[in-house]
Amino acid sequence: MASIVLSAADKAEDRHAWAMLQRARPLVDWDKGSLRHADLTGEGVWSRVMAGQDDERRLYVGLVRPAREGALNPQVVELGAVSALSLAFHKLERPEECVALDGTRLEGCPAKRGKRGLTLTIDGTTVLRLHWNAPARRFDTTPWALPSG
């Protein structure tokens, strides 16, 4: 596996993303070690994803789009009391990847080369998938299921 080398600009964007999350949810302890990067919007630039927890042990996932601040950036998803969380990216590069479990098309999800969605596996059972809804300018969640076997 090839290693990713972060430039000084990338590191500055990481710090900015953390600061944005701190301002959005100051009572959440955002874990810098959980920081992940991917092109979640299909614009060819990295969004940042970070997990955090509050004093009541509720877990949050923050999504920060690059170089934009506003009402929906960052976007924070509250997961509640969670004992285990796994974050993974999935491809949204082909039209058949922009569909829900029931086969319906994900709203506002144009497939694009290099585009990713975020898969959250919560306590090893519940799975949510997040994708960028371009017309609504927000991340939408879709319930998912773990593969059997």
XYZ file of N, CA and C in Angstrom:
447
model
N 0.829 -1.164 0.000
C 0.000 0.000 0.000
C 0.883 1.241 0.000
N 0.589 2.171 -0.880
C 1.364 3.397 -0.979
C 1.046 4.315 0.201
N 2.070 4.991 0.675
C 1.835 5.927 1.780
C 1.410 7.282 1.214
N 0.655 7.995 2.005
C 0.190 9.322 1.623
C 1.076 10.342 2.318
N 1.615 11.267 1.548
C 2.449 12.315 2.106
C 1.613 13.588 2.166
N 1.474 14.148 3.363
C 0.700 15.365 3.544
C 1.608 16.582 3.415
N 1.184 17.532 2.617
C 1.927 18.778 2.466
C 1.626 19.696 3.649
N 2.365 20.789 3.729
C 2.114 21.781 4.775
C 0.708 22.346 4.625
N 0.234 22.538 3.383
C -1.121 23.048 3.148
C -2.161 22.044 3.636
N -1.917 20.737 3.407
C -2.832 19.700 3.887
C -2.919 19.731 5.415
N -1.779 19.860 6.050
C -1.755 19.895 7.517
C -2.476 21.132 8.041
N -2.335 22.257 7.352
C -3.040 23.479 7.750
C -4.546 23.282 7.597
N -4.978 22.614 6.517
C -6.409 22.320 6.320
C -6.923 21.383 7.397
N -6.095 20.423 7.818
C -6.481 19.520 8.911
C -6.732 20.317 10.192
N -5.826 21.238 10.517
C -5.984 22.063 11.722
C -7.227 22.944 11.605
N -7.466 23.485 10.416
C -8.633 24.337 10.193
C -9.914 23.517 10.369
N -9.937 22.296 9.857
C -11.112 21.418 9.996
C -11.389 21.147 11.479
N -10.333 20.846 12.244
C -10.501 20.596 13.673
C -11.057 21.838 14.369
N -10.532 23.018 14.018
C -10.997 24.268 14.622
C -12.458 24.524 14.265
N -12.855 24.234 13.036
C -14.251 24.408 12.632
C -15.169 23.509 13.459
N -14.747 22.261 13.671
C -15.549 21.335 14.475
C -15.624 21.805 15.926
N -14.521 22.327 16.452
C -14.513 22.850 17.828
C -15.503 23.998 17.971
N -15.554 24.880 16.975
C -16.494 25.999 17.041
C -17.939 25.519 16.906
N -18.152 24.524 16.055
C -19.510 24.018 15.817
C -20.052 23.265 17.024
N -19.220 22.457 17.665
C -19.623 21.658 18.832
C -18.522 21.731 19.888
N -18.476 22.829 20.650
C -17.383 23.009 21.609
C -17.372 22.016 22.761
N -18.497 21.362 23.051
C -18.530 20.397 24.152
C -18.089 18.998 23.731
N -17.733 18.849 22.471
C -17.254 17.560 21.962
C -15.733 17.581 21.932
N -15.141 16.496 22.419
C -13.688 16.328 22.364
C -13.373 15.638 21.039
N -12.975 16.419 20.034
C -12.703 15.885 18.698
C -11.353 15.198 18.699
N -11.316 13.941 18.296
C -10.117 13.101 18.310
C -9.320 13.308 17.031
N -8.233 14.065 17.127
C -7.400 14.337 15.945
C -6.845 13.038 15.343
N -6.666 12.017 16.171
C -6.158 10.737 15.685
C -7.142 9.994 14.794
N -8.420 10.385 14.832
C -9.435 9.719 14.011
C -9.585 10.378 12.634
N -8.851 11.451 12.393
C -8.973 12.211 11.152
C -8.729 11.348 9.921
N -9.661 11.434 8.976
C -9.543 10.730 7.695
C -9.824 11.721 6.568
N -9.233 11.463 5.390
C -9.392 12.328 4.215
C -9.984 11.538 3.059
N -10.856 12.162 2.288
C -11.351 11.574 1.039
C -12.074 12.660 0.256
N -12.206 12.436 -1.040
C -12.996 13.333 -1.881
C -14.455 12.910 -1.736
N -15.163 13.514 -0.811
C -16.553 13.143 -0.538
C -17.551 13.910 -1.396
N -17.122 15.001 -2.013
C -18.051 15.826 -2.792
C -17.902 15.633 -4.294
N -16.861 14.941 -4.731
C -16.628 14.752 -6.159
C -16.000 15.963 -6.826
N -15.486 16.893 -6.013
C -14.874 18.112 -6.555
C -13.368 17.981 -6.742
N -12.821 16.803 -6.425
C -11.390 16.583 -6.608
C -10.523 17.092 -5.468
N -11.140 17.453 -4.344
C -10.390 17.902 -3.174
C -10.872 17.139 -1.945
N -10.009 17.040 -0.962
C -10.322 16.266 0.233
C -11.304 16.975 1.154
N -12.246 16.212 1.650
C -13.038 16.590 2.813
C -12.377 15.904 4.000
N -12.643 16.399 5.185
C -12.093 15.798 6.396
C -13.218 15.186 7.215
N -12.924 14.030 7.842
C -13.865 13.326 8.702
C -13.155 13.083 10.032
N -13.856 13.371 11.134
C -13.268 13.185 12.456
C -14.354 12.746 13.433
N -13.998 11.875 14.361
C -14.928 11.425 15.402
C -14.624 12.171 16.695
N -15.649 12.292 17.528
C -15.485 12.945 18.816
C -16.516 12.436 19.803
N -16.289 12.750 21.074
C -17.173 12.275 22.129
C -17.370 13.394 23.151
N -18.590 13.471 23.710
C -18.844 14.477 24.737
C -18.720 13.844 26.125
N -18.943 14.652 27.163
C -18.800 14.172 28.538
C -19.821 13.106 28.911
N -20.915 13.036 28.184
C -21.944 12.025 28.452
C -21.725 10.765 27.620
N -20.543 10.659 26.999
C -20.115 9.474 26.230
C -20.917 9.280 24.943
N -21.532 10.355 24.420
C -22.192 10.288 23.111
C -21.128 10.510 22.047
N -21.273 9.767 20.962
C -20.293 9.829 19.885
C -20.824 10.664 18.727
N -19.921 11.395 18.081
C -20.254 12.264 16.957
C -19.269 12.016 15.827
N -19.725 12.247 14.614
C -18.842 12.238 13.451
C -19.008 13.589 12.774
N -17.886 14.273 12.572
C -17.898 15.579 11.920
C -17.354 15.468 10.517
N -18.031 16.118 9.578
C -17.610 16.147 8.180
C -17.361 17.598 7.789
N -16.171 17.857 7.293
C -15.788 19.219 6.939
C -15.405 19.248 5.462
N -16.142 20.050 4.703
C -15.798 20.244 3.296
C -14.637 21.226 3.218
N -13.828 21.130 2.184
C -12.634 21.977 2.088
C -12.963 23.454 1.876
N -12.238 24.293 2.614
C -12.217 25.750 2.423
C -13.582 26.423 2.394
N -14.562 25.859 3.047
C -15.880 26.491 3.082
C -16.410 26.468 4.506
N -16.872 27.592 4.971
C -17.556 27.643 6.254
C -18.956 28.160 6.004
N -19.906 27.694 6.770
C -21.270 28.141 6.593
C -22.230 27.327 7.430
N -23.501 27.461 7.133
C -24.546 26.811 7.929
C -24.412 25.290 7.933
N -24.039 24.686 6.821
C -23.933 23.227 6.753
C -22.486 22.746 6.667
N -21.552 23.572 7.035
C -20.156 23.162 7.048
C -19.484 23.765 8.263
N -19.057 22.952 9.217
C -19.081 21.499 9.152
C -20.470 20.934 9.436
N -20.625 19.682 9.061
C -21.861 18.955 9.358
C -21.517 17.888 10.392
N -22.314 17.815 11.462
C -22.042 16.880 12.548
C -23.202 15.904 12.662
N -22.875 14.621 12.718
C -23.863 13.560 12.882
C -23.718 13.002 14.296
N -24.794 13.073 15.087
C -24.770 12.524 16.440
C -25.195 11.069 16.389
N -24.367 10.185 16.961
C -24.644 8.747 16.935
C -25.169 8.230 18.263
N -25.117 9.041 19.323
C -25.580 8.599 20.633
C -24.514 7.804 21.364
N -24.957 7.013 22.336
C -24.036 6.193 23.129
C -23.608 4.997 22.286
N -22.344 4.981 21.944
C -21.793 3.955 21.052
C -20.540 3.385 21.706
N -20.406 2.067 21.686
C -19.206 1.470 22.265
C -18.128 1.198 21.220
N -18.521 1.054 19.942
C -17.536 0.803 18.886
C -17.997 1.454 17.588
N -17.050 2.092 16.906
C -17.348 2.747 15.640
C -16.237 2.458 14.660
N -16.620 2.117 13.447
C -15.665 1.916 12.369
C -16.034 2.874 11.245
N -15.037 3.601 10.739
C -15.221 4.510 9.611
C -14.525 3.915 8.398
N -15.211 3.886 7.274
C -14.603 3.401 6.033
C -15.195 4.188 4.866
N -14.433 4.299 3.820
C -14.925 4.983 2.630
C -15.369 3.955 1.601
N -16.403 4.291 0.843
C -16.858 3.430 -0.248
C -16.928 4.269 -1.526
N -16.775 3.594 -2.660
C -16.758 4.293 -3.941
C -18.146 4.748 -4.361
N -18.175 5.912 -4.987
C -19.377 6.441 -5.634
C -18.979 6.909 -7.031
N -18.282 6.029 -7.737
C -17.719 6.375 -9.037
C -18.609 5.968 -10.213
N -19.508 5.021 -9.986
C -20.384 4.537 -11.067
C -21.835 4.703 -10.632
N -22.745 4.884 -11.587
C -24.159 5.080 -11.233
C -24.713 3.975 -10.337
N -24.314 2.736 -10.535
C -24.831 1.635 -9.717
C -24.325 1.685 -8.269
N -23.329 2.524 -7.991
C -22.847 2.690 -6.622
C -23.619 3.789 -5.875
N -24.405 4.558 -6.593
C -25.212 5.643 -6.000
C -26.651 5.190 -5.813
N -26.815 3.990 -5.241
C -28.154 3.459 -4.987
C -28.253 2.979 -3.543
N -29.474 3.005 -3.010
C -29.746 2.504 -1.661
C -29.936 0.988 -1.718
N -30.089 0.366 -0.558
C -30.298 -1.082 -0.495
C -31.502 -1.548 -1.299
N -32.560 -0.737 -1.323
C -33.771 -1.131 -2.043
C -33.682 -0.849 -3.542
N -32.522 -0.391 -3.998
C -32.320 -0.159 -5.426
C -32.687 1.243 -5.896
N -33.226 2.077 -5.005
C -33.567 3.445 -5.408
C -32.301 4.294 -5.462
N -32.323 5.234 -6.347
C -31.183 6.129 -6.531
C -31.046 7.069 -5.329
N -29.807 7.258 -4.867
C -29.542 8.185 -3.764
C -29.730 9.609 -4.271
N -30.517 10.376 -3.540
C -30.832 11.743 -3.939
C -29.566 12.588 -4.059
N -29.441 13.279 -5.187
C -28.343 14.221 -5.378
C -26.977 13.595 -5.421
N -26.869 12.349 -5.875
C -25.601 11.625 -5.850
C -25.116 11.321 -7.265
N -24.558 12.305 -7.951
C -23.985 11.975 -9.243
C -22.669 11.213 -9.059
N -22.527 10.111 -9.756
C -21.288 9.337 -9.684
C -20.167 10.129 -10.355
N -18.961 10.008 -9.803
C -17.844 10.743 -10.350
C -16.553 10.022 -10.000
N -15.616 9.996 -10.913
C -14.345 9.317 -10.666
C -13.656 9.909 -9.436
N -13.238 9.034 -8.528
C -12.542 9.437 -7.308
C -13.450 9.807 -6.156
N -14.756 9.902 -6.392
C -15.701 10.295 -5.349
C -15.927 9.142 -4.375
N -16.053 9.485 -3.097
C -16.272 8.491 -2.052
C -17.463 8.889 -1.195
N -18.027 7.891 -0.545
C -19.014 8.079 0.500
C -18.387 7.556 1.779
N -19.068 7.743 2.892
C -18.557 7.307 4.187
C -19.483 6.249 4.760
N -18.904 5.120 5.178
C -19.651 4.043 5.820
C -19.322 4.056 7.307
N -20.372 4.124 8.147
C -20.206 4.080 9.598
C -20.780 2.759 10.098
N -19.948 1.932 10.705
C -20.421 0.699 11.331
C -20.422 0.955 12.834
N -21.618 0.887 13.417
C -21.818 1.264 14.810
C -22.075 0.014 15.638
N -21.235 -0.204 16.639
C -21.340 -1.371 17.523
C -21.398 -2.685 16.738
N -20.763 -2.722 15.591
C -20.671 -3.946 14.791
C -21.960 -4.385 14.131
N -23.037 -3.620 14.264
C -24.307 -4.062 13.693
C -24.961 -3.016 12.801
N -25.196 -1.839 13.328
C -25.878 -0.802 12.562
C -24.905 -0.165 11.588
N -25.336 -0.003 10.365
C -24.496 0.636 9.364
C -25.255 1.801 8.749
N -24.578 2.932 8.698
C -25.091 4.096 7.988
C -24.104 4.436 6.889
N -24.635 4.826 5.765
C -23.787 5.323 4.694
C -24.129 6.791 4.473
N -23.111 7.605 4.338
C -23.293 9.020 4.066
C -22.801 9.310 2.656
N -23.548 10.154 1.968
C -23.126 10.608 0.641
C -23.410 12.090 0.516
N -22.675 12.744 -0.362
C -22.858 14.161 -0.610
C -24.060 14.347 -1.521
N -25.060 15.085 -1.040
C -26.233 15.437 -1.827
C -25.921 16.809 -2.417
N -25.448 16.820 -3.655
C -24.948 18.051 -4.275
C -25.989 19.165 -4.349
N -27.213 18.918 -4.845
C -28.178 20.023 -4.925
C -28.555 20.597 -3.556
N -28.643 19.748 -2.536
C -29.004 20.203 -1.187
C -27.797 20.763 -0.427
N -26.582 20.510 -0.937
C -25.328 20.964 -0.335
C -25.160 20.462 1.101
N -25.443 19.146 1.276
C -25.299 18.529 2.599
C -24.986 17.038 2.431
N -24.547 16.429 3.522
C -24.359 14.984 3.555
C -25.659 14.352 4.018
N -26.139 13.366 3.282
C -27.343 12.623 3.644
C -26.945 11.243 4.144
N -27.739 10.683 5.061
C -27.477 9.342 5.586
C -28.489 8.354 5.031
N -28.029 7.140 4.820
C -28.864 6.054 4.337
C -28.575 4.829 5.204
N -29.599 4.218 5.815
C -29.355 2.965 6.558
C -28.839 1.889 5.601
N -27.990 1.051 6.102
C -27.395 -0.009 5.293
C -27.391 -1.274 6.102
N -26.902 -2.349 5.558
C -26.848 -3.634 6.266
C -25.446 -4.213 6.109
N -25.030 -4.946 7.114
C -23.745 -5.642 7.022
C -23.889 -6.849 6.112
N -22.843 -7.163 5.354
C -22.892 -8.382 4.538
C -23.059 -9.603 5.438
N -23.858 -10.552 5.036
C -24.045 -11.769 5.834
C -22.891 -12.723 5.604
N -22.626 -13.519 6.629
C -21.573 -14.523 6.504
C -20.395 -14.139 7.194
